[in-house]
Structures are given as C-alpha cells and as structure tokens.
XYZ file of C-alpha atoms in Angstrom:
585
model
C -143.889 -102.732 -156.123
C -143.278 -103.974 -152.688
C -146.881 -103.888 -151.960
C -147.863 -105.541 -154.914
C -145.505 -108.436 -154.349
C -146.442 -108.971 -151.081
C -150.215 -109.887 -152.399
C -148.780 -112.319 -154.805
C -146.619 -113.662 -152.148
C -149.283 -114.105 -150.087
C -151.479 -115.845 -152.191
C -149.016 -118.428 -152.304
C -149.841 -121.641 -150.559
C -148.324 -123.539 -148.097
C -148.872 -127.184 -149.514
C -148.975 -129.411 -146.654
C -149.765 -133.012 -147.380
C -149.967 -135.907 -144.943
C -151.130 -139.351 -144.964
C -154.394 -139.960 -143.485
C -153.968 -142.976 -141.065
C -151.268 -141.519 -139.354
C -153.201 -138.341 -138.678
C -156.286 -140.034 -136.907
C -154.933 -139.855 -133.260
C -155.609 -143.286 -132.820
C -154.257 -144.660 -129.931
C -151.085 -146.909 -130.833
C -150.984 -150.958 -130.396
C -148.967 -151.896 -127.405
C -147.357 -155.158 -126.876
C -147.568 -156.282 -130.979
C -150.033 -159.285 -129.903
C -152.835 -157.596 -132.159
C -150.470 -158.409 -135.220
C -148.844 -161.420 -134.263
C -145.765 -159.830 -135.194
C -146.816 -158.127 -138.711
C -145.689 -154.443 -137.593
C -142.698 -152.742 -137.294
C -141.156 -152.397 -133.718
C -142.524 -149.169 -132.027
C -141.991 -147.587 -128.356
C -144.097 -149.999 -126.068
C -144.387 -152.454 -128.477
C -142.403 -156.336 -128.793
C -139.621 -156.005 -130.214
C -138.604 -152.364 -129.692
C -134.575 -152.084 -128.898
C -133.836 -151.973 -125.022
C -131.886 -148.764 -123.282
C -128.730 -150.687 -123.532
C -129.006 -151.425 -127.335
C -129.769 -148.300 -128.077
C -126.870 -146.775 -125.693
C -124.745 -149.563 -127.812
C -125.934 -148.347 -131.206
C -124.991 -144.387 -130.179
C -121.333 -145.729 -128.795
C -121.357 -147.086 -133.058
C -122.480 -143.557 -134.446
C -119.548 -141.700 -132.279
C -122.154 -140.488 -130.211
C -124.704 -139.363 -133.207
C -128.075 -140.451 -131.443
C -130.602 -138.012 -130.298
C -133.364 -138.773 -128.142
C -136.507 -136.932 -129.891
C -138.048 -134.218 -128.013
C -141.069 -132.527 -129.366
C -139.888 -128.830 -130.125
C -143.388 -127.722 -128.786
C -142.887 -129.656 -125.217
C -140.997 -126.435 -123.879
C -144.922 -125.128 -123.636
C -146.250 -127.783 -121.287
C -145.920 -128.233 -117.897
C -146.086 -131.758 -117.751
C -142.811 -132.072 -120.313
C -139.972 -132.729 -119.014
C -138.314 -129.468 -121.133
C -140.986 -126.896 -119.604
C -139.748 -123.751 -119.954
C -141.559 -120.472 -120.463
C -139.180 -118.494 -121.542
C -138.444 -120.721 -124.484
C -141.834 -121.418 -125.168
C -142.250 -117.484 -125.627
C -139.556 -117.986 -128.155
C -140.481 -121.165 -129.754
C -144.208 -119.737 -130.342
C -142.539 -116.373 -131.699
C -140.214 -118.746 -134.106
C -142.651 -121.395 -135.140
C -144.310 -119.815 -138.164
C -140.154 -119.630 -139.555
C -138.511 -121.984 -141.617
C -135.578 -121.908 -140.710
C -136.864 -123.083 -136.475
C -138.315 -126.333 -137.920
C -134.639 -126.914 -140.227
C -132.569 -127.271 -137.587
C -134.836 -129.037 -134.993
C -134.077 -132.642 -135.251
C -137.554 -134.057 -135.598
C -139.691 -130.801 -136.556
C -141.231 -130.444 -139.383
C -142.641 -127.365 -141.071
C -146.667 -128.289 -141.411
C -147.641 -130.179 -138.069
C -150.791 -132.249 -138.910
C -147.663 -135.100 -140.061
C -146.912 -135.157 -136.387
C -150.444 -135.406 -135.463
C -150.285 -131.676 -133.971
C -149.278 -133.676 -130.621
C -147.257 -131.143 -129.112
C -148.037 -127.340 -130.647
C -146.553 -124.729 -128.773
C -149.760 -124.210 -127.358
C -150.067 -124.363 -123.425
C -154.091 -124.923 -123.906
C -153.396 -127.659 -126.462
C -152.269 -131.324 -125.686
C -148.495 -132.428 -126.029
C -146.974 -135.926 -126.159
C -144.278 -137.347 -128.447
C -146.201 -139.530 -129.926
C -146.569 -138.353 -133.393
C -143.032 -138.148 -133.415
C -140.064 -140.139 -134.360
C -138.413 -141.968 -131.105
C -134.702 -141.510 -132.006
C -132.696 -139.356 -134.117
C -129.201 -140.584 -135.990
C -127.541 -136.926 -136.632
C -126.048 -137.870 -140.030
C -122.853 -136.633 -141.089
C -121.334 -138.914 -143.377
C -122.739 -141.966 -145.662
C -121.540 -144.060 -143.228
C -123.593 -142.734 -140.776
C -126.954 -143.694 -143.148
C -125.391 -146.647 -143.522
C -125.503 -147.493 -140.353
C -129.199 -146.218 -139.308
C -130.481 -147.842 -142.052
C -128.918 -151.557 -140.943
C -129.945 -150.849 -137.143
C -133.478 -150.179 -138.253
C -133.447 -153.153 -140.415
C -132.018 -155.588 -138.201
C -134.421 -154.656 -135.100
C -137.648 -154.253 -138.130
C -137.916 -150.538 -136.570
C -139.878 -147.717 -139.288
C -137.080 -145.185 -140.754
C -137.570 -141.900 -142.328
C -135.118 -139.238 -143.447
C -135.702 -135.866 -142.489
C -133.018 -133.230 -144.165
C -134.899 -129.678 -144.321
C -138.256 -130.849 -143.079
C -139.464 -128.614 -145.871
C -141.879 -131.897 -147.336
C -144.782 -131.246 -148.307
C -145.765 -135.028 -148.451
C -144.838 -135.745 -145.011
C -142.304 -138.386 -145.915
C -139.845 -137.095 -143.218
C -141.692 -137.816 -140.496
C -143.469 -140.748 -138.811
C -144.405 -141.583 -135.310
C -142.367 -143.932 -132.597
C -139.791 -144.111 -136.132
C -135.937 -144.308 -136.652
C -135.105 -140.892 -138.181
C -131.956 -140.334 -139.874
C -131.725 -136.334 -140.240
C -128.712 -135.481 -143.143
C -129.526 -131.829 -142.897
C -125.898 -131.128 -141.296
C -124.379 -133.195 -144.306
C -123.442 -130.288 -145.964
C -120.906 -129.455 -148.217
C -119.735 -128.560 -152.560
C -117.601 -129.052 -154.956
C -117.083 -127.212 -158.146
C -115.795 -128.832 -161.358
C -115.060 -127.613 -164.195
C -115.655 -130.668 -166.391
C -117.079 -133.731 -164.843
C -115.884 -137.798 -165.522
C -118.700 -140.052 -163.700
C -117.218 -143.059 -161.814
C -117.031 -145.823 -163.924
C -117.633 -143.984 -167.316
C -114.568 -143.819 -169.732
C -115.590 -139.870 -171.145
C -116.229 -136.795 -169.992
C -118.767 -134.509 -169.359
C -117.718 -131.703 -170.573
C -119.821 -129.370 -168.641
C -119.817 -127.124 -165.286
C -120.820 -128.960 -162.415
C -121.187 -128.540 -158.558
C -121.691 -132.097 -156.106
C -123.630 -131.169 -153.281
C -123.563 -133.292 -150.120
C -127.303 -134.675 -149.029
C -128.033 -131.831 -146.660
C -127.345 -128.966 -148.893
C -130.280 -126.353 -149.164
C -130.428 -124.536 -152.417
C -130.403 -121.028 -150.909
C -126.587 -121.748 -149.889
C -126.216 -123.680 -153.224
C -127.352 -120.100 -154.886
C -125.462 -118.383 -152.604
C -121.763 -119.776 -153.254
C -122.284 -120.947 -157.320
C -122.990 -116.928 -157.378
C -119.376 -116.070 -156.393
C -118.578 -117.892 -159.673
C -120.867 -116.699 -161.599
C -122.975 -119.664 -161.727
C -126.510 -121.063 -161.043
C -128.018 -124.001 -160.680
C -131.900 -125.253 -161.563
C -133.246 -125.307 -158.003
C -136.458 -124.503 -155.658
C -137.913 -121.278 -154.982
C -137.589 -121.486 -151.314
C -133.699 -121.227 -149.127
C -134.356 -124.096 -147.074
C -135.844 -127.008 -149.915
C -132.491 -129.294 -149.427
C -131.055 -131.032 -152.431
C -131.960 -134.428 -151.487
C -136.364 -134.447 -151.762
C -136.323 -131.400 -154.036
C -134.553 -133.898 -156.809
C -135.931 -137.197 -156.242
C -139.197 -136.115 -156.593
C -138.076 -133.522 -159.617
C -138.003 -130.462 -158.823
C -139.512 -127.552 -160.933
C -138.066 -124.013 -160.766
C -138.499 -120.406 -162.707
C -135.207 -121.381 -164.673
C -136.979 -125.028 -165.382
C -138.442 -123.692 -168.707
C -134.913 -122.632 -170.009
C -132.973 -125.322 -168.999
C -135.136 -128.346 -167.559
C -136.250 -129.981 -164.648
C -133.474 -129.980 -161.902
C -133.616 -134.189 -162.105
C -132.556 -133.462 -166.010
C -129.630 -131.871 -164.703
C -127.972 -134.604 -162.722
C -124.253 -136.306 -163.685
C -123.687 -138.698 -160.900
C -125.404 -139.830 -157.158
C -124.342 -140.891 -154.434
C -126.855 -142.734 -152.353
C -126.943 -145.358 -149.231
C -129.795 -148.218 -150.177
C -131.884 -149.907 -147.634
C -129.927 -152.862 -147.617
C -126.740 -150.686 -146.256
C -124.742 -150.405 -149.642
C -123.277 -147.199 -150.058
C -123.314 -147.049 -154.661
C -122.430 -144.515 -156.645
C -125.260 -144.130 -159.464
C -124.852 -142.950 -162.925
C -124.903 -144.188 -166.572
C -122.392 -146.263 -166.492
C -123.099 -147.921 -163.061
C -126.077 -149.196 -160.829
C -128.300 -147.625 -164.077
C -131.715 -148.822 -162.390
C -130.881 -146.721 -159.191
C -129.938 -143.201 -161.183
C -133.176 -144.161 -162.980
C -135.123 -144.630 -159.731
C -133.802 -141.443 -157.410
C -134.171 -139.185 -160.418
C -137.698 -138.791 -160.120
C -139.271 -141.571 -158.583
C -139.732 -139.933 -155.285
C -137.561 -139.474 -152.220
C -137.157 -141.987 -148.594
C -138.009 -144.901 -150.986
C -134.670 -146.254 -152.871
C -132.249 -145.179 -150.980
C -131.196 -142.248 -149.175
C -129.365 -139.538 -151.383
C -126.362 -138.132 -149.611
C -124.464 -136.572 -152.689
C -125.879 -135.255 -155.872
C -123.717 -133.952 -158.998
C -125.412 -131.213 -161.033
C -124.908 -129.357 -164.178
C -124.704 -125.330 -163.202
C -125.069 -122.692 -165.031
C -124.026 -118.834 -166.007
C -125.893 -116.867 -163.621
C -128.316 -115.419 -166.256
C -129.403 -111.809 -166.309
C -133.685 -111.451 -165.665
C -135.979 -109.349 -166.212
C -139.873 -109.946 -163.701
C -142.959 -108.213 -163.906
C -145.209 -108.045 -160.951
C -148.332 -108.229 -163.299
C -152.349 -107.728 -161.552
C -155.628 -107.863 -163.930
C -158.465 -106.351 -161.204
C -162.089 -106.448 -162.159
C -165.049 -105.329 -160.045
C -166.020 -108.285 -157.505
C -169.163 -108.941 -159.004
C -168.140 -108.803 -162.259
C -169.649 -111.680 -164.583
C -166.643 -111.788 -166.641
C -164.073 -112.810 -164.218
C -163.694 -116.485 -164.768
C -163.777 -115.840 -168.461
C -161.452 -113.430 -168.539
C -159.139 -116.320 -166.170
C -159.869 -118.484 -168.672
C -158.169 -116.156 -171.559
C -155.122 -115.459 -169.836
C -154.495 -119.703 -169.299
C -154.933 -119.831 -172.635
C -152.234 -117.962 -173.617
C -149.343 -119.288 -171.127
C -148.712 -121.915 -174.261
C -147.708 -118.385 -176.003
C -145.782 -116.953 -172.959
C -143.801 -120.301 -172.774
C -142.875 -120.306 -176.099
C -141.407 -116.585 -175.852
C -139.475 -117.610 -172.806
C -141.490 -116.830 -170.133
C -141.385 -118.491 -166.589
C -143.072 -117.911 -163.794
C -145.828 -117.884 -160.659
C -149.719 -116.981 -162.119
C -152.529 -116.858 -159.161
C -156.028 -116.561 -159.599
C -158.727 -114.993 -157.334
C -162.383 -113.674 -156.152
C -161.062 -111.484 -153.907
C -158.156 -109.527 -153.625
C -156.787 -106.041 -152.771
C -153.735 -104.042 -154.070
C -153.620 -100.466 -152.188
C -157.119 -99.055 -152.567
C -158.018 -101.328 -154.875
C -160.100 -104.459 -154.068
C -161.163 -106.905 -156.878
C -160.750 -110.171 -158.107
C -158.996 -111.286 -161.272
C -155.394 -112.348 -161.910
C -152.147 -111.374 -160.630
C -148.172 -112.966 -160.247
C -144.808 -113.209 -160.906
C -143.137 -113.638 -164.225
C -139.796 -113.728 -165.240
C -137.946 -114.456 -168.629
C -133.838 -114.358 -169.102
C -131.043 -113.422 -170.784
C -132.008 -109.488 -170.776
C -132.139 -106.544 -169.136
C -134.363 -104.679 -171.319
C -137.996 -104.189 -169.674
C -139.382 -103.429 -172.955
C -138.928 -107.158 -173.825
C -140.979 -108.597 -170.900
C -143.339 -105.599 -171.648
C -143.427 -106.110 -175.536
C -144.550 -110.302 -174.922
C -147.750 -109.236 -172.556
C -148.546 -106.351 -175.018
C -151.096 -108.494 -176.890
C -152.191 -109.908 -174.380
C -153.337 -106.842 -172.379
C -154.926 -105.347 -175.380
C -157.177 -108.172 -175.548
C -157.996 -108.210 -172.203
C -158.768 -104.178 -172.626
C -160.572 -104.168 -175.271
C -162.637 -107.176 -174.450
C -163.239 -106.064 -170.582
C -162.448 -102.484 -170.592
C -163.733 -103.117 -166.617
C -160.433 -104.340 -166.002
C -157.637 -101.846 -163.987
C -154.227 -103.444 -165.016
C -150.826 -103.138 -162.760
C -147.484 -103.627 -164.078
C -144.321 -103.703 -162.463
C -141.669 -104.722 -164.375
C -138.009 -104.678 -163.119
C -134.500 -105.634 -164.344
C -132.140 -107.960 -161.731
C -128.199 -108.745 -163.598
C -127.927 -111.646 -161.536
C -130.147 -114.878 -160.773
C -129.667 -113.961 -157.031
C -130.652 -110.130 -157.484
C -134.091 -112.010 -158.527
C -134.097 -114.813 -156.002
C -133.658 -112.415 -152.664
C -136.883 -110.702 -154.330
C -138.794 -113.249 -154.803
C -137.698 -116.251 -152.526
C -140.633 -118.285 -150.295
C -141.249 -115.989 -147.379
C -144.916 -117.608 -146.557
C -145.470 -118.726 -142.967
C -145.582 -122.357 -141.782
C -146.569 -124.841 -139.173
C -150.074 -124.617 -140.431
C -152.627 -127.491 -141.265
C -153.262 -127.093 -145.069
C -153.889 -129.665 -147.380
C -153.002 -129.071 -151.610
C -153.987 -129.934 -154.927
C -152.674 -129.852 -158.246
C -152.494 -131.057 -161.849
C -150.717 -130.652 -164.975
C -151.957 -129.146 -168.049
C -150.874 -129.097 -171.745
C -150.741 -126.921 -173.956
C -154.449 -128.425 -175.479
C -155.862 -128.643 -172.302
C -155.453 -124.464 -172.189
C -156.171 -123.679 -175.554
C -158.891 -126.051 -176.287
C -161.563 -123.846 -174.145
C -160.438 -121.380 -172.238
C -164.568 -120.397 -171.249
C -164.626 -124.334 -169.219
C -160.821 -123.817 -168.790
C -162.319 -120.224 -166.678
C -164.639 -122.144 -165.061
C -162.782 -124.843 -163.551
C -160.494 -122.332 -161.913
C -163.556 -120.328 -160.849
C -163.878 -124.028 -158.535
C -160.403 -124.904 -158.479
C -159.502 -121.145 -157.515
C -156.284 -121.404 -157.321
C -152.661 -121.024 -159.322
C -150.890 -121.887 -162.583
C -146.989 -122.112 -162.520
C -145.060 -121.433 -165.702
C -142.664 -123.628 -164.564
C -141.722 -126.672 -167.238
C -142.781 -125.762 -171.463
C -139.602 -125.817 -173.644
C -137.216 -126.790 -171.036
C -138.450 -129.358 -169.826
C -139.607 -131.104 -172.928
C -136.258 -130.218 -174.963
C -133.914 -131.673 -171.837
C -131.316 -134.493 -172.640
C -131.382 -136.246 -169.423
C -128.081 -138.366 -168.942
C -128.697 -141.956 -169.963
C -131.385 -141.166 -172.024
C -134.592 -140.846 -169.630
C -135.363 -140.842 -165.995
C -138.320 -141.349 -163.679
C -140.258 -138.204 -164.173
C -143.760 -138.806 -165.093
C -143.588 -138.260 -169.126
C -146.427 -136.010 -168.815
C -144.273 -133.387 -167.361
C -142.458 -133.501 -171.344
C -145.417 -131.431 -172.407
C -146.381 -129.813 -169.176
C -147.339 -125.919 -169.983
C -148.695 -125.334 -166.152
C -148.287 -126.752 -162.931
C -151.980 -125.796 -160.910
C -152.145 -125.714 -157.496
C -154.697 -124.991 -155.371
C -154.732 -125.641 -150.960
C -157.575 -125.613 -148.426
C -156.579 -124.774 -144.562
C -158.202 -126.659 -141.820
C -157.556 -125.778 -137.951
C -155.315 -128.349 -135.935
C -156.852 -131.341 -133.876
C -160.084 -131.338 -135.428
C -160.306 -134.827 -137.484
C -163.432 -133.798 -138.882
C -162.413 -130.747 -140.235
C -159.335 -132.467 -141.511
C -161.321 -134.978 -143.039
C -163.379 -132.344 -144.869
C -160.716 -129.915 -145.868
C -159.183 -133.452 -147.830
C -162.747 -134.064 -149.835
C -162.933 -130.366 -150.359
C -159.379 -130.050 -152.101
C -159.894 -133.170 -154.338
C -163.047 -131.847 -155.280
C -161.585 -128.068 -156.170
C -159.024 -130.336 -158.393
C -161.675 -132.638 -160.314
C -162.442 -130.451 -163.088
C -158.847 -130.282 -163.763
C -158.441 -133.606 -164.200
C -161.830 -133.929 -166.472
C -159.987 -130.680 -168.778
C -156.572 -132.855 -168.346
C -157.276 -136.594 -168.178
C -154.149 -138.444 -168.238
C -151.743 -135.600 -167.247
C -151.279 -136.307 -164.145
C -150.030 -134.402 -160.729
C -146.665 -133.578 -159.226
C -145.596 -135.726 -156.437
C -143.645 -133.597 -154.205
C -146.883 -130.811 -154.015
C -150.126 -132.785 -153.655
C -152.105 -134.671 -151.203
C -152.462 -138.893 -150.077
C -156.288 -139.062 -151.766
C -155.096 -138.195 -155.342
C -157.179 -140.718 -157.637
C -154.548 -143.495 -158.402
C -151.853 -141.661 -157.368
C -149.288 -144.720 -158.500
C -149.995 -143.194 -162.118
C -150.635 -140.218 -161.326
C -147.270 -139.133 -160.012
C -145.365 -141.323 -162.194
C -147.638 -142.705 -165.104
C -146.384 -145.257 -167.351
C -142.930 -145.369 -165.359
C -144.491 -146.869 -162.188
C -144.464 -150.326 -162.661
C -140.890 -150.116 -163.759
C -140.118 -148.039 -160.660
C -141.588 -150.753 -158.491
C -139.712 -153.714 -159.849
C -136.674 -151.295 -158.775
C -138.412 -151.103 -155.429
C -138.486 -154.508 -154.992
C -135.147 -155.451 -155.444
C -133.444 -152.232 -154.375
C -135.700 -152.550 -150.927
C -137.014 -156.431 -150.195
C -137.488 -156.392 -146.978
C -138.965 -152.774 -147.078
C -137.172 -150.938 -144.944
C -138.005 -147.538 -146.034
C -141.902 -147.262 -146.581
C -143.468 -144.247 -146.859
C -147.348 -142.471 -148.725
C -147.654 -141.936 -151.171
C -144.286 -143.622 -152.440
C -143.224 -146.413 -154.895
C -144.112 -150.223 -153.646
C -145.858 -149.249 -150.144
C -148.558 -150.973 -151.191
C -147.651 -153.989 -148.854
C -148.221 -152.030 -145.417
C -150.667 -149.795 -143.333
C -150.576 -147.436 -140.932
C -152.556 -149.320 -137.804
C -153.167 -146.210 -135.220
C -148.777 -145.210 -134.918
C -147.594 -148.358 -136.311
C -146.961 -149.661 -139.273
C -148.185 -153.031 -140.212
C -148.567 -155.570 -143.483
C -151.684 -155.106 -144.940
C-alpha cells in the first residue's frame, strides 16, 4: 500500500501561481519621477520611510520589525549572511514546508520572489523580489498598526502567515509584510453566542487565532474528539485557506470550511480592528468568507463549527492499461462520469489521471487516487460503491489490471497522518483548474476522456452534497455559486525551470491551453481562486461569478485608498505592477 500511495502522492501537484509583471525581472523605478508620484513608496524610491522612521515605527511594535533577508543569501558570497555551512543546510531544507513557514519573508514556490536569491551559489541573489521589512505580528494590534504605517507613508503591504499560497498574495517586492504566522492560539466552546447577536449557536466550536495551521488545529480538536473542515496539507494556516474557501475530503459531508464559520475577527485597511458576523459589520463576514484573502482586511481570528472526529474508511484505487492502449482516454472519460454517483454515496476524495505511470512492475497509464467516505469501518462498504464500477470497466476493457487497497482509520487523524501533503516545494510550477457539474461529467464522458487526455491532469471529489446542502450563517457568503453544484475540482500544473522568462512565459500559455477544453465542457463554472494561475480568462467571474461586483463595492468602501492590493484579488483593477513597484494604471 505504501508504494501505491506514494505514486498517487506524487502525482500530486504543487500549484504555484504568480502574477506575471512582478516575475519579469525588470529592473525597478528609482527616484518615483517616472510616475510623478502614482506608485507606492519602494526602497530607492521618493517617498520611502528614512532609517530613523523606521527605527521609530519598531520602538511602536515593542521591537516587532524585521529587516528582510533573503533565506537563500546564506549561499552567496557577496551577502552579507554568507555562510556555507548554513547554505548546506538551507539547500538540504528548501524543498520542506515547514523551512519556508517560519522564515519571515519565504515563501514555498519562488518564481513570486522572482527566484532572486535561490540557494544556489551559481545562481544570482539580491533582495529584490522580496519584501523590505517584516512586522512579526502577534496581536491585532500589531496589524493594526502595520497596516496604518503602510498607509500613512503609501508603502505596498502583504500578509504572509504560512507562505503556503499558491497565488502569491503573500509576497511582493520592496513591500511592508505583516507575517501573523506566530499568532497562534484556540479556544473550544461548547455552544457559541456571536458578539452582538441576542441567540445562540448551539453548536461545537473552536476560534483559532490568524496564524493557526490546520495540522495543529487537527492535532488538539483530536484530544476532544473533534474535527474540523480543513486543508489537506499541516502547514495551510487558517487565515488564506478560508477566505478564499477552502475545500477538504470532509467538504462533501459537511461543506466548504467558509460554510462553517460563526464569527471573525479581522483588522481592515483603514486600521479598525471589527468583529464580523450576522449580526454585525454583515458586508465584511460576507466579503472574508470567500472573497479571497490580503484584500478586506486581514483575518486574525476565525470561529468555526467542529465536528465528531468521524471514523473513515480510503481505498488506494489504480486502473492500469497498456501505454499504447487506444482506450485510455475513454476509459478516463467513464470513470468522470460516474464521480456524480460516488458523490452521491458519500464518497470524497483525490482522482489523478495519466499516460504514464508505474506501480511495482507495472508501468501503464490509466487512473489511480485516493478516496475516502465516513462514518464506517467496514471495507466492504467502500468496496461494495466501486463494485459497479469496476465491472464495467472489466468487462468493457478486460486490458485493464486493477489495484485496490482499501483500509479502515477510527479517527480523522489516523487518515490525515496517511494521507497529509508530503510533495516537495520551492519549485517553479504554474496550475490550472476548473469546476465541473454533475452534467458536464455525465453529458459525454468520450469528449469528457478527451479533454483530460489534453488537460491530463486530476479530479478532486471534494464539494457534491456538502457543499450544495450547507446553511452558511447569514444566509450566503462569497463563494462563487458555482461551487453549490460543483461534483469535481480539476487541476492540472506545468513546471518550468527558474530564471528563464521565456520558459515561464510558455509554461503559462501551455497550462491555460491544457485547461480550455474544460472550460468549453464547463462554460460558466468557473475556477477556484486559491489553486489557479493570473491568465485565467476573466478571472473577476471566474473566481467569484455573479458575487463579484458585490464584492467590489465592499472593496471600495472597506479599502478606499487601497492599501492592500494584490492579483488576482477583488478591486485591483486600479494598479500595475511597473518592473517592482506598484503604480495606478
């Protein structure tokens, strides 16, 4: 079994997304002349703080300022942190996770930074794709007061918590970062009264302080034998994961992890620290549940409905045909078509999709993944669902060598410390994806084949009955509706090799192109915003659908002076990225 999972795991992709001007290596305006004053402050440029305002602004934090240092510069000789010794163990730790958490200004896929510092002696290193300054948030009032020193001195702010962002909204270059990833903390309730509300909720709940990553969440709900709807890796933190949704194996059972917030607690641009719920600041709660994250404010407390830790049952699952079979895309096509079926018996789960693959001596292409369904312990029920579907898939390509593996785990854990994200990172990878219904699978599962044999690429089981059937508190929030009658979540990713623009370039047209037939199967469905990439086709709708123009009057008068800008995110329509700054369009 442990062989077999390790091909599934490793044919899941490391989504990177960036935005594209950022990632050009142009050299940055000095002096602000060239825009008269129509960018934000950066290093070199008029405007930026001086040594002894920034020294002033750290004496105001209690000392919470961090000069950035590219993690990478302990490679390079001409950095001022040379040191190779570390550099052996920076390169050794740099694929991990868990490095680029707890590095201030790291993040985990390095074409968002420009790759300007790899830990790379051969390569070239300068800080410039990074932020300039660090606030090392531990309270609200700490956010509070990055977020009024950027806006005062018109300086570009991002929030980094995890770094795990696969949109690249935690990092920008020469910017104002305000890192909550040590604002960590819970609190378990029993029942739950929102501030301001005169009932209530009469439900489990856990708060979780900005920082929190859901493999601690996990981790301590377990010891009361609770869950919560979170992400499928330890280190996705609380704060992006819901703002931007948040799908999970459990999603299909209980909802999207935005449908199963009580109460926020978030610091806006303008420096108010609100409490959001139904009863109070309703547009916000709206907004952050949803609409994306480092656009309306910056989340540093979240209340969530948990769960009982639910007993599961998975099955490692791989369909292998001879690699020049004709039949392979057809017989891809057949097995989308029945995830409508598999969601309606309860089924969950990661589906990938391949031309090449081997398990053991056995090299093929076909389809293989991860599937889970709860509230048993039987096999035989996981077993007795895919029965039909096998026999088809025998007796209509007896070619085919099937692999099952199912297992039983009593706990939610017991599953997640199976089948938690172990990929590498600090690659250059851009991904694609799009949403499909149940009609768009069903309708013709022969084109349905074929635009996988392009896209080649995966098909979560992550949203179906859940997510359509969830009671969000005040009656809606942001999601894009099309994720109400979402069967599969597709992704699909294309690596390119660091500082090569031209490769980058292409790797971008070749992804969007993979994902066009999708969207011809699909029109109108739509993508996920926190896994995709900055050239997704009217992304505005895309991501958020009928909901965005309401989202962006929010934007406007949550954030008038746009102080936290970001792509592709709510309202940034009224700047550019101009080499590393950021100027009005």
């Amino acid at each position: 079994m442990a062989a077999l999972r390790s091909f599934l795991l490793a044919l899941t992709f490391a989504p990177v997304l960036a935005h594209s001007h950022a990632l050009q290596q142009q050299p940055r305006a000095e002096g602000g002349d060239l825009y008269k004053g129509g960018c934000k402050a950066a290093p070199g440029s008029q405007g930026w703080p001086s040594e002894k305002t920034w020294a002033a602004f750290n004496q105001s934090t209690g000392g919470k300022l961090i000069r950035a240092v590219p993690p990478g510069a302990v490679c390079h000789p001409s950095q001022p942190t040379y040191n190779a010794a570390q550099c052996a163990t920076v390169a050794a730790e740099w694929p991990l996770y868990d490095f680029h958490t707890s590095d201030p200004v790291s993040n985990m896929w390095q074409q968002y930074n420009n790759d300007t510092c790899l830990p790379d002696p051969g390569a070239p290193c300068s800080p410039a794709g990074y932020p300039a300054y660090v606030v090392n948030a531990t309270s609200a009032r700490d956010v509070k007061l990055g977020l009024e020193f950027a806006r005062a001195h018109n300086i570009r702010v991002v929030v980094k918590s995890s770094g795990h962002d696969y949109q690249g909204r935690s990092q920008a270059p020469g910017a104002l970062s305000i890192w909550v990833h040590h604002m960590q903390g819970l609190e378990t309730h029993t029942s739950f009264q929102p501030q301001g509300c005169s009932f209530t909720i009469e439900e489990q709940a856990v708060t979780a302080q900005g920082g929190t990553q859901v493999g601690f969440v996990y981790e301590e709900l377990d010891k009361i034998d609770r869950t919560i709807v979170g992400g499928g890796a330890k280190t996705v933190s609380v704060g992006g994961y819901i703002t931007g949704g948040g799908h999970s194996i459990l999603a299909p059972t209980y909802g999207l992890a935005v449908d199963q917030v009580l109460q926020m607690e978030v610091v806006t641009p303008m420096g108010d620290i609100l409490v959001a719920n139904e009863c109070q600041n309703q547009d916000l709660f709206w907004a952050m549940r949803g609409g994306g994250g480092s656009t309306f404010g910056v989340l540093t407390a979240v209340t969530l409905i948990t769960y009982p830790t639910p007993q599961m049952v998975g099955l490692d699952i791989a369909l292998f045909a001879d690699l020049n079979a004709t039949f392979v895309w057809d017989m891809v096509g057949y097995v989308l078509s029945q995830y409508p079926y598999l969601d309606s018996k309860g089924i969950s789960g990661y589906g990938y999709f391949s031309k090449n693959f081997s398990y053991g001596p056995i090299t093929g292409a076909g389809a293989g993944g991860f599937f889970a369904i709860v509230g048993t312990q039987d096999v035989n029920d996981m077993l007795a669902i895919w029965a039909p579907i096998l026999a088809h898939v025998n007796e209509t390509w007896p070619g085919v060598t099937p692999i099952l593996l199912p297992a039983a785990y009593p706990r939610f854990i017991d599953w997640f410390h199976v089948y938690y994200d172990q990929e590498a990172t600090g690659a250059d990878v851009w991904i694609g994806s799009h949403l499909l219904d149940a009609n768009s699978l069903t309708k013709d599962p022969k084109a349905m084949g074929e635009a996988y044999k392009v896209f080649d690429g995966s098909g979560y089981l992550v949203a179906g009955q859940g997510v359509k059937n969830a009671k969000p508190r005040g009656g809606s929030n942001a999601m894009n509706p099309s994720w109400r009658k979402t069967i599969s979540h597709s992704t699909t990713s294309t690596v390119f090799p660091p500082l090569n623009r031209t490769a980058k370039i292409e790797a971008l047209a070749a992804v969007n192109a993979r994902t066009e037939p999708l969207r011809q199967l699909a029109p109108g469905m739509g993508a996920y915003i926190n896994e995709n990439n900055p050239a997704e086709p009217d992304w505005q709708h895309a991501f958020w659908g009928e909901n965005y123009d309401r989202l962006l009057q929010i934007k406007r008068a949550i954030d008038p002076l746009d102080v936290l800008w970001c792509h592709p995110c709510v309202g940034n329509e009224r700047w550019k990225e101009v080499g590393y700054q950021l100027c009005r369009a």
